[in-house]
Short mmCIF file of C-alpha atoms (C1' of nucleotides) in Angstrom, two decimals:
data_model
loop_
_atom_site.label_atom_id
_atom_site.label_comp_id
_atom_site.label_asym_id
_atom_site.label_seq_id
_atom_site.Cartn_x
_atom_site.Cartn_y
_atom_site.Cartn_z
CA UNK X 243 0.25 -0.20 0.22
CA UNK X 244 0.86 3.21 -0.54
CA UNK X 245 2.37 5.12 2.98
CA UNK X 246 1.93 8.26 3.11
CA UNK X 247 3.55 10.87 5.56
CA UNK X 248 3.06 13.67 7.08
CA UNK X 249 6.49 14.75 7.79
CA UNK X 250 8.84 16.98 9.76
CA UNK X 251 10.53 20.26 8.88
CA UNK X 252 14.20 18.41 9.89
CA UNK X 253 12.94 15.24 6.64
CA UNK X 254 12.00 18.27 4.52
CA UNK X 255 15.55 19.02 4.05
CA UNK X 256 16.96 15.51 3.41
CA UNK X 257 14.46 15.84 0.22
CA UNK X 258 15.42 18.45 -0.34
CA UNK X 259 19.30 17.49 -1.08
CA UNK X 260 17.79 14.23 -2.68
CA UNK X 261 15.56 16.99 -4.63
CA UNK X 262 18.98 19.12 -5.80
CA UNK X 263 20.97 16.15 -8.12
CA UNK X 264 17.74 16.84 -10.72
CA UNK X 265 18.82 19.56 -13.69
CA UNK X 266 15.50 20.48 -13.49
CA UNK X 267 16.28 22.27 -10.57
CA UNK X 268 19.80 22.54 -10.58
CA UNK X 269 19.80 26.71 -10.76
CA UNK X 270 18.13 26.80 -7.03
CA UNK X 271 20.54 26.36 -3.70
CA UNK X 272 18.28 25.27 -0.74
CA UNK X 273 16.61 27.79 0.71
CA UNK X 274 14.58 28.05 -3.00
CA UNK X 275 14.30 24.70 -2.47
CA UNK X 276 12.90 24.55 1.40
CA UNK X 277 10.52 27.24 0.14
CA UNK X 278 9.11 24.84 -2.33
CA UNK X 279 8.44 22.01 0.05
CA UNK X 280 6.34 24.47 1.99
CA UNK X 281 4.02 23.98 -0.34
CA UNK X 282 1.66 20.98 -0.21
CA UNK X 283 3.00 17.88 -0.96
CA UNK X 284 3.54 14.48 -0.19
CA UNK X 285 5.32 11.66 0.15
CA UNK X 286 4.02 7.80 -1.57
CA UNK X 287 6.66 4.58 -1.29
CA UNK X 288 5.48 1.85 -3.03
CA UNK X 289 6.61 -1.87 -3.75
CA UNK X 290 7.34 -3.79 -6.57
CA UNK X 291 4.60 -3.52 -9.02
CA UNK X 292 2.09 -1.12 -7.80
CA UNK X 293 1.00 1.77 -9.16
CA UNK X 294 1.34 5.05 -8.69
CA UNK X 295 -1.15 6.61 -11.45
CA UNK X 296 -3.87 5.37 -12.70
CA UNK X 297 -4.97 5.39 -16.64
CA UNK X 298 -8.00 8.04 -16.08
CA UNK X 299 -7.21 9.64 -12.84
CA UNK X 300 -6.93 13.08 -12.88
CA UNK X 301 -3.17 14.36 -12.34
CA UNK X 302 -3.12 17.53 -10.01
CA UNK X 303 0.72 16.88 -8.67
CA UNK X 304 4.18 17.31 -10.23
CA UNK X 305 4.82 13.84 -10.00
CA UNK X 306 8.48 13.10 -8.48
CA UNK X 307 11.02 10.19 -8.42
CA UNK X 308 13.30 10.05 -5.86
CA UNK X 309 13.57 6.77 -5.50
CA UNK X 310 13.51 3.80 -7.14
CA UNK X 311 12.00 2.96 -10.97
CA UNK X 312 9.26 2.49 -12.62
CA UNK X 313 7.71 2.06 -15.66
CA UNK X 314 4.85 4.14 -17.80
CA UNK X 315 2.15 1.84 -19.98
CA UNK X 316 0.23 2.32 -22.10
CA UNK X 317 -3.08 0.68 -23.81
CA UNK X 318 -5.52 -2.34 -22.40
CA UNK X 319 -9.11 -1.58 -24.74
CA UNK X 320 -8.49 -5.24 -26.26
CA UNK X 321 -5.45 -6.54 -24.60
CA UNK X 322 -2.20 -5.56 -25.58
CA UNK X 323 -0.18 -2.94 -23.46
CA UNK X 324 3.05 -1.56 -24.63
CA UNK X 325 5.91 -0.87 -21.82
CA UNK X 326 6.37 3.53 -23.19
CA UNK X 327 9.56 3.72 -21.08
CA UNK X 328 11.12 3.06 -17.92
CA UNK X 329 12.46 5.58 -15.34
CA UNK X 330 15.02 5.67 -12.54
CA UNK X 331 15.59 8.26 -10.25
CA UNK X 332 15.67 10.83 -10.16
CA UNK X 333 12.89 11.89 -12.80
CA UNK X 334 9.90 14.16 -13.33
CA UNK X 335 6.80 11.13 -13.82
CA UNK X 336 5.04 12.39 -16.93
CA UNK X 337 5.35 15.83 -16.04
CA UNK X 338 3.93 17.13 -20.13
CA UNK X 339 0.32 15.77 -18.55
CA UNK X 340 1.24 17.99 -16.02
CA UNK X 341 -1.19 21.46 -17.25
CA UNK X 342 -3.79 20.22 -19.28
CA UNK X 343 -7.38 20.85 -19.19
CA UNK X 344 -8.04 17.14 -19.55
CA UNK X 345 -5.17 16.90 -17.09
CA UNK X 346 -6.42 12.47 -16.69
CA UNK X 347 -3.32 11.16 -17.27
CA UNK X 348 -3.13 9.02 -20.70
CA UNK X 349 -0.69 6.26 -19.42
CA UNK X 350 -0.31 4.31 -16.30
CA UNK X 351 2.73 4.06 -14.02
CA UNK X 352 3.67 1.02 -11.99
CA UNK X 353 6.72 0.77 -9.73
CA UNK X 354 9.60 -1.40 -8.89
CA UNK X 355 9.97 -2.06 -5.49
CA UNK X 356 11.04 0.48 -2.58
CA UNK X 357 10.67 4.01 -4.79
CA UNK X 358 9.48 6.89 -3.42
CA UNK X 359 7.34 9.36 -5.70
CA UNK X 360 7.00 12.91 -3.91
CA UNK X 361 3.96 14.54 -4.88
CA UNK X 362 4.34 18.44 -5.15
CA UNK X 363 0.95 21.20 -5.75
CA UNK X 364 0.54 22.11 -9.38
CA UNK X 365 0.35 25.61 -8.89
CA UNK X 366 2.55 26.17 -6.10
CA UNK X 367 5.02 24.57 -9.03
CA UNK X 368 2.88 26.57 -11.60
CA UNK X 369 4.26 29.45 -8.56
CA UNK X 370 7.76 28.44 -7.31
CA UNK X 371 7.97 28.41 -11.84
CA UNK X 372 7.40 31.93 -12.49
CA UNK X 373 9.62 32.95 -9.46
CA UNK X 374 12.55 31.37 -10.80
CA UNK X 375 13.21 31.85 -14.54
CA UNK X 376 15.51 29.34 -15.09
CA UNK X 377 13.08 26.48 -13.83
CA UNK X 378 10.28 27.33 -16.11
CA UNK X 379 12.82 26.88 -18.86
CA UNK X 380 14.27 24.06 -17.18
CA UNK X 381 10.36 23.02 -17.59
CA UNK X 382 9.33 23.50 -20.84
CA UNK X 383 12.64 21.53 -21.94
CA UNK X 384 11.96 18.64 -19.75
CA UNK X 385 8.80 19.00 -22.12
CA UNK X 386 9.80 19.60 -24.70
CA UNK X 387 12.25 16.65 -24.24
CA UNK X 388 9.18 14.21 -23.95
CA UNK X 389 7.24 15.66 -27.02
CA UNK X 390 10.44 14.76 -29.05
CA UNK X 391 10.49 10.96 -27.22
CA UNK X 392 6.75 10.68 -27.77
CA UNK X 393 7.04 11.89 -31.28
CA UNK X 394 9.84 9.12 -32.06
CA UNK X 395 7.55 5.99 -30.38
CA UNK X 396 4.95 7.15 -32.89
CA UNK X 397 7.85 6.78 -35.28
CA UNK X 398 8.41 3.77 -34.26
CA UNK X 399 5.45 1.74 -34.61
CA UNK X 400 3.30 3.47 -37.23
CA UNK X 401 6.43 3.75 -40.19
CA UNK X 402 8.82 0.67 -38.76
CA UNK X 403 8.74 -2.64 -38.69
CA UNK X 404 9.74 -5.13 -35.62
CA UNK X 405 13.06 -5.45 -37.18
CA UNK X 406 14.55 -2.27 -37.72
CA UNK X 407 12.60 -1.08 -34.06
CA UNK X 408 14.75 -4.03 -32.75
CA UNK X 409 17.62 -1.67 -34.05
CA UNK X 410 16.37 1.19 -33.03
CA UNK X 411 16.37 -0.74 -29.44
CA UNK X 412 20.12 -2.24 -28.87
CA UNK X 413 20.78 1.44 -30.45
CA UNK X 414 19.28 2.91 -27.69
CA UNK X 415 19.17 0.31 -24.48
CA UNK X 416 22.64 -1.66 -25.48
CA UNK X 417 21.18 -5.15 -25.78
CA UNK X 418 18.09 -7.63 -24.99
CA UNK X 419 19.18 -9.30 -21.33
CA UNK X 420 15.11 -10.22 -20.90
CA UNK X 421 13.29 -11.20 -24.34
CA UNK X 422 9.54 -11.08 -22.62
CA UNK X 423 10.74 -7.17 -21.35
CA UNK X 424 11.41 -6.33 -24.71
CA UNK X 425 8.57 -8.10 -25.79
CA UNK X 426 6.58 -5.23 -24.13
CA UNK X 427 8.82 -2.08 -24.74
CA UNK X 428 8.32 -2.82 -28.61
CA UNK X 429 5.19 -4.24 -29.00
CA UNK X 430 4.48 -8.01 -29.54
CA UNK X 431 4.35 -10.68 -28.50
CA UNK X 432 7.29 -12.45 -26.93
CA UNK X 433 7.28 -15.35 -29.80
CA UNK X 434 7.72 -13.27 -32.07
CA UNK X 435 9.70 -11.16 -30.97
CA UNK X 436 12.04 -14.36 -30.44
CA UNK X 437 12.07 -15.50 -33.49
CA UNK X 438 12.79 -11.55 -35.83
CA UNK X 439 15.53 -11.99 -33.67
CA UNK X 440 16.61 -15.98 -34.29
CA UNK X 441 16.18 -14.77 -38.19
CA UNK X 442 18.52 -11.79 -37.01
CA UNK X 443 21.28 -13.71 -35.70
CA UNK X 444 20.84 -16.05 -39.13
CA UNK X 445 21.94 -13.22 -40.97
CA UNK X 446 24.82 -12.09 -39.01
CA UNK X 447 23.42 -8.60 -37.73
CA UNK X 448 23.18 -8.50 -33.89
CA UNK X 449 25.30 -11.49 -31.49
CA UNK X 450 25.04 -12.63 -28.17
CA UNK X 451 27.99 -11.77 -25.29
CA UNK X 452 29.24 -13.70 -23.20
CA UNK X 453 25.88 -12.44 -20.41
CA UNK X 454 24.21 -13.85 -23.31
CA UNK X 455 22.33 -10.28 -24.07
CA UNK X 456 21.67 -9.24 -27.06
CA UNK X 457 23.65 -7.41 -28.75
CA UNK X 458 23.71 -5.56 -32.53
CA UNK X 459 27.17 -6.04 -34.16
CA UNK X 460 29.45 -3.33 -34.60
CA UNK X 461 30.44 -3.24 -38.68
CA UNK O 44 8.92 29.60 -53.02
CA UNK O 45 9.09 31.42 -49.31
CA UNK O 46 8.32 35.28 -49.23
CA UNK O 47 9.70 36.59 -46.30
CA UNK O 48 8.26 39.70 -45.98
CA UNK O 49 10.36 43.31 -43.82
CA UNK O 50 6.62 44.36 -42.39
CA UNK O 51 5.81 47.91 -41.83
CA UNK O 52 4.77 49.44 -38.62
CA UNK O 53 0.65 49.68 -39.81
CA UNK O 54 1.13 46.50 -41.25
CA UNK O 55 2.05 44.23 -37.60
CA UNK O 56 -0.76 45.59 -36.57
CA UNK O 57 -3.42 43.27 -38.68
CA UNK O 58 -0.89 40.61 -37.74
CA UNK O 59 -1.71 41.46 -34.40
CA UNK O 60 -5.25 41.10 -34.95
CA UNK O 61 -5.79 37.67 -36.03
CA UNK O 62 -3.11 36.73 -33.25
CA UNK O 63 -5.87 38.83 -30.52
CA UNK O 64 -8.45 34.74 -32.40
CA UNK O 65 -5.92 32.52 -30.64
CA UNK O 66 -6.81 31.14 -26.90
CA UNK O 67 -3.12 31.01 -26.20
CA UNK O 68 -3.68 35.09 -26.50
CA UNK O 69 -6.95 35.67 -25.17
CA UNK O 70 -6.12 37.58 -22.45
CA UNK O 71 -3.64 40.22 -24.02
CA UNK O 72 -4.65 43.49 -25.48
CA UNK O 73 -3.79 44.99 -28.56
CA UNK O 74 -0.76 47.17 -26.28
CA UNK O 75 0.83 43.74 -25.46
CA UNK O 76 0.68 42.37 -28.76
CA UNK O 77 2.43 45.04 -30.41
CA UNK O 78 4.64 44.69 -27.29
CA UNK O 79 5.34 41.68 -28.29
CA UNK O 80 5.29 42.23 -32.90
CA UNK O 81 7.84 44.81 -31.95
CA UNK O 82 10.43 40.89 -30.62
CA UNK O 83 12.52 39.86 -33.93
CA UNK O 84 9.89 37.95 -36.29
CA UNK O 85 8.79 37.47 -40.14
CA UNK O 86 6.10 36.27 -42.01
CA UNK O 87 6.41 33.27 -44.36
CA UNK O 88 3.82 32.92 -47.25
CA UNK O 89 3.46 29.25 -49.26
CA UNK O 90 1.62 27.88 -51.85
CA UNK O 91 0.53 23.98 -51.53
CA UNK O 92 2.25 21.24 -50.65
CA UNK O 93 6.15 23.76 -49.99
CA UNK O 94 7.44 22.69 -47.00
CA UNK O 95 6.91 24.53 -43.91
CA UNK O 96 10.12 23.39 -42.15
CA UNK O 97 11.95 20.47 -42.55
CA UNK O 98 12.76 17.39 -40.22
CA UNK O 99 16.00 18.02 -38.84
CA UNK O 100 16.41 21.39 -39.22
CA UNK O 101 16.43 23.28 -35.60
CA UNK O 102 13.69 25.63 -34.26
CA UNK O 103 14.31 28.55 -33.12
CA UNK O 104 11.28 29.56 -33.19
CA UNK O 105 7.14 30.21 -32.39
CA UNK O 106 5.59 29.46 -35.94
CA UNK O 107 2.28 30.55 -35.76
CA UNK O 108 -0.20 29.57 -39.40
CA UNK O 109 -2.45 32.46 -39.43
CA UNK O 110 -3.67 32.12 -41.99
CA UNK O 111 -4.48 28.55 -44.38
CA UNK O 112 -3.93 24.47 -43.40
CA UNK O 113 -1.16 22.49 -42.59
CA UNK O 114 -0.80 19.18 -42.38
CA UNK O 115 2.52 17.21 -39.86
CA UNK O 116 4.26 14.24 -41.19
CA UNK O 117 6.41 11.61 -40.72
CA UNK O 118 8.63 8.92 -41.54
CA UNK O 119 10.88 8.76 -44.60
CA UNK O 120 14.15 6.22 -43.13
CA UNK O 121 12.45 3.31 -45.23
CA UNK O 122 9.90 5.29 -47.46
CA UNK O 123 6.13 4.63 -45.40
CA UNK O 124 5.37 8.12 -44.13
CA UNK O 125 2.41 9.19 -41.68
CA UNK O 126 0.78 12.23 -41.61
CA UNK O 127 0.07 12.78 -37.27
CA UNK O 128 -1.93 15.93 -37.62
CA UNK O 129 -4.24 18.46 -40.27
CA UNK O 130 -3.38 22.38 -38.56
CA UNK O 131 -6.62 24.89 -39.51
CA UNK O 132 -5.45 28.70 -38.25
CA UNK O 133 -5.24 29.76 -35.92
CA UNK O 134 -2.95 26.68 -34.27
CA UNK O 135 0.41 26.64 -32.82
CA UNK O 136 2.78 24.60 -34.92
CA UNK O 137 4.76 21.58 -34.20
CA UNK O 138 4.81 24.30 -30.45
CA UNK O 139 6.30 20.72 -28.27
CA UNK O 140 9.52 20.94 -29.41
CA UNK O 141 9.84 24.23 -29.10
CA UNK O 142 12.55 24.51 -26.03
CA UNK O 143 14.13 21.13 -26.47
CA UNK O 144 17.90 20.87 -26.06
CA UNK O 145 17.77 19.32 -29.70
CA UNK O 146 15.04 20.81 -30.94
CA UNK O 147 15.73 19.85 -34.88
CA UNK O 148 12.15 19.39 -35.66
CA UNK O 149 11.79 14.96 -35.63
CA UNK O 150 8.24 15.94 -38.56
CA UNK O 151 7.83 17.98 -41.95
CA UNK O 152 5.27 21.15 -41.91
CA UNK O 153 3.61 21.20 -44.90
CA UNK O 154 1.17 23.92 -45.46
CA UNK O 155 -1.34 24.15 -48.17
CA UNK O 156 -3.09 27.05 -50.67
CA UNK O 157 -2.17 31.13 -49.30
CA UNK O 158 -0.92 29.71 -46.29
CA UNK O 159 0.60 32.27 -44.22
CA UNK O 160 3.05 31.49 -41.42
CA UNK O 161 3.99 33.85 -38.51
CA UNK O 162 7.70 33.02 -37.15
CA UNK O 163 8.43 34.63 -33.53
CA UNK O 164 11.42 34.80 -32.31
CA UNK O 165 11.75 31.79 -29.00
CA UNK O 166 13.71 34.15 -26.44
CA UNK O 167 11.28 36.60 -27.04
CA UNK O 168 8.60 34.85 -26.61
CA UNK O 169 9.56 33.36 -23.05
CA UNK O 170 10.09 36.74 -21.86
CA UNK O 171 7.01 37.74 -22.86
CA UNK O 172 5.45 34.07 -21.51
CA UNK O 173 7.48 35.84 -18.02
CA UNK O 174 5.57 39.12 -17.93
CA UNK O 175 1.60 37.64 -18.59
CA UNK O 176 1.40 34.68 -16.41
CA UNK O 177 -1.84 33.49 -18.11
CA UNK O 178 -0.30 33.46 -21.70
CA UNK O 179 2.32 31.08 -19.82
CA UNK O 180 -0.30 29.25 -17.97
CA UNK O 181 -2.24 28.69 -21.84
CA UNK O 182 0.91 27.58 -23.67
CA UNK O 183 1.18 24.72 -20.96
CA UNK O 184 -1.96 24.02 -21.12
CA UNK O 185 -1.31 23.84 -24.36
CA UNK O 186 1.97 21.90 -25.02
CA UNK O 187 0.68 19.25 -22.55
CA UNK O 188 -2.10 18.65 -24.85
CA UNK O 189 0.03 17.93 -27.40
CA UNK O 190 1.36 15.63 -25.47
CA UNK O 191 -1.66 13.80 -24.63
CA UNK O 192 -2.51 13.46 -28.27
CA UNK O 193 0.60 12.98 -29.65
CA UNK O 194 0.32 9.64 -26.50
CA UNK O 195 -2.67 8.55 -28.16
CA UNK O 196 -1.87 8.08 -31.51
CA UNK O 197 1.35 6.01 -29.32
CA UNK O 198 -1.49 3.65 -27.81
CA UNK O 199 -3.50 3.89 -30.82
CA UNK O 200 -0.57 2.50 -33.20
CA UNK O 201 1.34 0.14 -30.50
CA UNK O 202 -2.05 -1.65 -29.33
CA UNK O 203 -4.35 -1.32 -32.26
CA UNK O 204 -5.27 -2.95 -35.07
CA UNK O 205 -6.75 -1.19 -38.35
CA UNK O 206 -9.96 -1.52 -38.26
CA UNK O 207 -10.00 -0.56 -34.12
CA UNK O 208 -7.96 2.63 -35.91
CA UNK O 209 -10.31 3.43 -38.25
CA UNK O 210 -13.40 3.28 -35.45
CA UNK O 211 -11.27 6.29 -33.48
CA UNK O 212 -10.77 7.87 -36.96
CA UNK O 213 -13.92 8.30 -37.76
CA UNK O 214 -15.07 9.02 -34.38
CA UNK O 215 -12.81 12.34 -34.12
CA UNK O 216 -13.04 13.31 -38.12
CA UNK O 217 -17.02 12.62 -38.66
CA UNK O 218 -15.85 10.42 -41.52
CA UNK O 219 -14.27 9.58 -44.85
CA UNK O 220 -15.04 11.61 -47.09
CA UNK O 221 -10.55 10.74 -49.36
CA UNK O 222 -9.96 7.23 -48.26
CA UNK O 223 -5.88 8.17 -49.46
CA UNK O 224 -5.84 10.72 -47.58
CA UNK O 225 -7.21 8.54 -44.91
CA UNK O 226 -4.58 5.99 -45.15
CA UNK O 227 -1.92 8.75 -44.49
CA UNK O 228 -3.36 9.62 -41.26
CA UNK O 229 -3.93 6.06 -40.51
CA UNK O 230 -0.64 5.59 -41.81
CA UNK O 231 -1.61 2.26 -43.71
CA UNK O 232 -1.50 1.47 -47.75
CA UNK O 233 -4.69 2.40 -49.92
CA UNK O 234 -5.73 -1.17 -50.82
CA UNK O 235 -5.66 -2.36 -47.43
CA UNK O 236 -8.22 0.52 -45.44
CA UNK O 237 -10.19 -0.01 -48.81
CA UNK O 238 -9.99 -3.85 -47.42
CA UNK O 239 -11.05 -3.71 -44.13
CA UNK O 240 -13.37 -0.38 -45.24
CA UNK O 241 -15.24 -3.21 -47.23
CA UNK O 242 -15.42 -5.22 -44.53
CA UNK O 243 -16.30 -2.94 -42.17
CA UNK O 244 -19.55 -2.30 -44.36
CA UNK O 245 -20.25 -5.52 -45.25
CA UNK O 246 -20.35 -5.58 -41.07
CA UNK O 247 -22.56 -3.32 -40.99
CA UNK O 248 -21.10 -0.89 -38.76
CA UNK O 249 -20.17 1.75 -41.28
CA UNK O 250 -21.75 2.47 -43.90
CA UNK O 251 -21.36 5.69 -46.59
CA UNK O 252 -23.83 8.67 -46.77
CA UNK O 253 -25.30 10.78 -49.42
CA UNK O 254 -22.83 11.93 -50.33
CA UNK O 255 -20.07 8.24 -50.43
CA UNK O 256 -18.70 9.06 -47.44
CA UNK O 257 -18.33 6.73 -45.16
CA UNK O 258 -19.69 7.00 -41.93
CA UNK O 259 -20.31 5.24 -38.49
CA UNK O 260 -23.95 3.77 -37.52
CA UNK O 261 -25.07 4.51 -34.70
CA UNK O 262 -25.97 2.09 -32.07
"C1'" DT B 21 -19.24 13.72 -76.00
"C1'" DT B 22 -15.20 12.49 -75.62
"C1'" DT B 23 -10.43 12.71 -74.29
"C1'" DA B 24 -6.70 12.43 -70.54
"C1'" DC B 25 -6.61 12.08 -64.67
"C1'" DT B 26 -7.74 10.35 -60.68
"C1'" DT B 27 -9.44 7.90 -57.55
"C1'" DT B 28 -11.36 3.54 -55.82
"C1'" DG B 29 -12.60 -1.23 -54.84
"C1'" DT B 30 -10.80 -5.38 -55.51
"C1'" DA B 31 -8.02 -9.67 -56.72
"C1'" DA B 32 -4.06 -12.74 -56.33
"C1'" DC B 33 0.21 -13.34 -54.11
"C1'" DA B 34 3.76 -12.39 -50.16
"C1'" DA B 35 4.75 -11.26 -45.83
"C1'" DA B 36 4.81 -9.48 -40.97
"C1'" DT B 37 2.82 -10.71 -36.93
"C1'" DG B 38 -0.10 -12.86 -33.94
"C1'" DT B 39 -1.84 -17.45 -31.52
"C1'" DT B 40 -0.61 -21.43 -29.18
"C1'" DA B 41 1.00 -25.04 -27.66
"C1'" DC B 42 6.05 -27.49 -26.35
"C1'" DC B 43 9.73 -29.00 -25.01
"C1'" DC B 44 13.89 -27.24 -22.98
"C1'" DA B 45 16.95 -25.40 -19.82
"C1'" DC B 46 18.37 -23.01 -16.19
"C1'" DC B 47 17.98 -22.87 -10.77
"C1'" DA B 48 16.54 -22.47 -6.62
"C1'" DC B 49 14.70 -24.93 -3.20
"C1'" DT B 50 14.69 -29.61 -1.12
"C1'" DA R 283 19.44 -36.32 -7.55
"C1'" DG R 284 14.62 -34.48 -7.02
"C1'" DT R 285 11.49 -30.99 -7.98
"C1'" DG R 286 8.87 -26.97 -8.79
"C1'" DG R 287 8.84 -22.37 -11.67
"C1'" DT R 288 10.36 -19.42 -15.11
"C1'" DG R 289 12.21 -18.56 -18.75
"C1'" DG R 290 12.92 -18.91 -23.70
"C1'" DG R 291 13.83 -21.15 -28.15
"C1'" DT R 292 10.28 -23.04 -31.89
"C1'" DA R 293 6.81 -25.11 -35.15
"C1'" DA R 294 2.09 -25.38 -36.89
"C1'" DC R 295 -1.13 -22.40 -38.28
"C1'" DA R 296 -4.14 -17.97 -38.57
"C1'" DT R 297 -4.71 -13.35 -39.28
"C1'" DT R 298 -2.87 -8.81 -40.39
"C1'" DT R 299 -1.31 -5.55 -44.07
"C1'" DG R 300 1.85 -5.19 -47.82
"C1'" DT R 301 1.95 -5.43 -52.87
"C1'" DT R 302 1.49 -5.58 -57.84
"C1'" DA R 303 -1.80 -4.95 -61.48
"C1'" DC R 304 -7.14 -3.83 -63.34
"C1'" DA R 305 -10.29 -2.25 -63.74
"C1'" DA R 306 -14.53 0.01 -62.94
"C1'" DA R 307 -15.86 5.03 -61.76
"C1'" DG R 308 -16.52 9.99 -61.45
"C1'" DT R 309 -13.94 14.40 -62.95
"C1'" DA R 310 -12.55 18.03 -65.34
"C1'" DA R 311 -11.14 20.36 -69.53
"C1'" DA R 312 -11.35 20.22 -75.00
#
DNA sequence: TTTACTTTGTAACAAATGTTACCCACCACT
DNA sequence: AGTGGTGGGTAACATTTGTTACAAAGTAAA
């Protein structure tokens, strides 16, 4: 279960230290961040597989992944589901949807074990950005980057076949250690991925390394 | 060819009138907008099929579609290409990529006939947003909305088959009047779309209306 | 009307991916 | 050594979509 802690002031300062490492707040000193954390916020802790935020839920807080891992999943209507992205702390979770008029989450976010997520009130964050132009600039940069990411996803799924997407995946992630998980990222069934990997092995465009990971062969 | 006009002051005021109709600037009076248009900017006019901005080009201006129509296209690596979206004035063009670190355009934008696009310097627009919180808020809302849009596209292409995507397309657009163009939006070849449309006609889930458009049958 | 041009429907075959089922290798535990 | 569970390879078949080609239908101009 998600644990909602009310934090004494000295714990807030610890959060401040964690947050300080994020590029979003790179320009802020500790006093600034203490000020931000005087705004309404809460800290939740999750176990493996727990849902941080469900699809369709309104999202009124900036979600900051302070520690651990999480992943966003998309789909569900007729069974097929895709992992859009895997996150490692420190990261913002789904910042691109924060200020939408209809800001119900289009994706579901699931946590890994021992994951901490900080929720900061949206309006307080908006005012904080107004007061700190470099944070505003960094936030705009981040969501623009998310836009590029999503746009690249559309390109992959709409214009590339599985073999091309595998090559792209290997370039980005370095290799495939778990076929089942890679299949979820690539939006195909595991046997389909296995089949194409076997074909690419036979063609000589990929190989297995010492630890049995599939990797690209450089030319 | 794109025509780059240098505009006398009195023409700037005409632009102000056009821009005033955009929800982004709903909270601004004419004096505000005149101030914005004192920033570096230019106005280009396009003919049918001309490229407003090429994929891979850095984008350092807010692009405002003042009149006419345009569409953004994605793909190209190995032939397959998809129309991501069609725009009608007044609209911002690809605002979501404006503040990215790597802000080369991931999409190509093509104009229809008689289309005018206003380019406003990015930094000037940033300062304008800082000075006008309601514009900043509206801009954040817009790019969040674009994020939802792209996320929905990923869902469609990654988790839905063609028939589901057709139904979705019909719900959003109301109908299909040009099979060839709908095929480009749906990311499939025209004969594939024709085939599934024929199947859906036979099943009774769609029909042709008086003007021969394919439309959904309501239940 | 004729002509040229564009759009659409459709058929036949090829290629890609889904579906299901089964076997095997590996690993932790007893 | 046995036992059970998990993940991965693969085979056989079904379904979806691509590819190519061609004919029919509409459309605009002469």
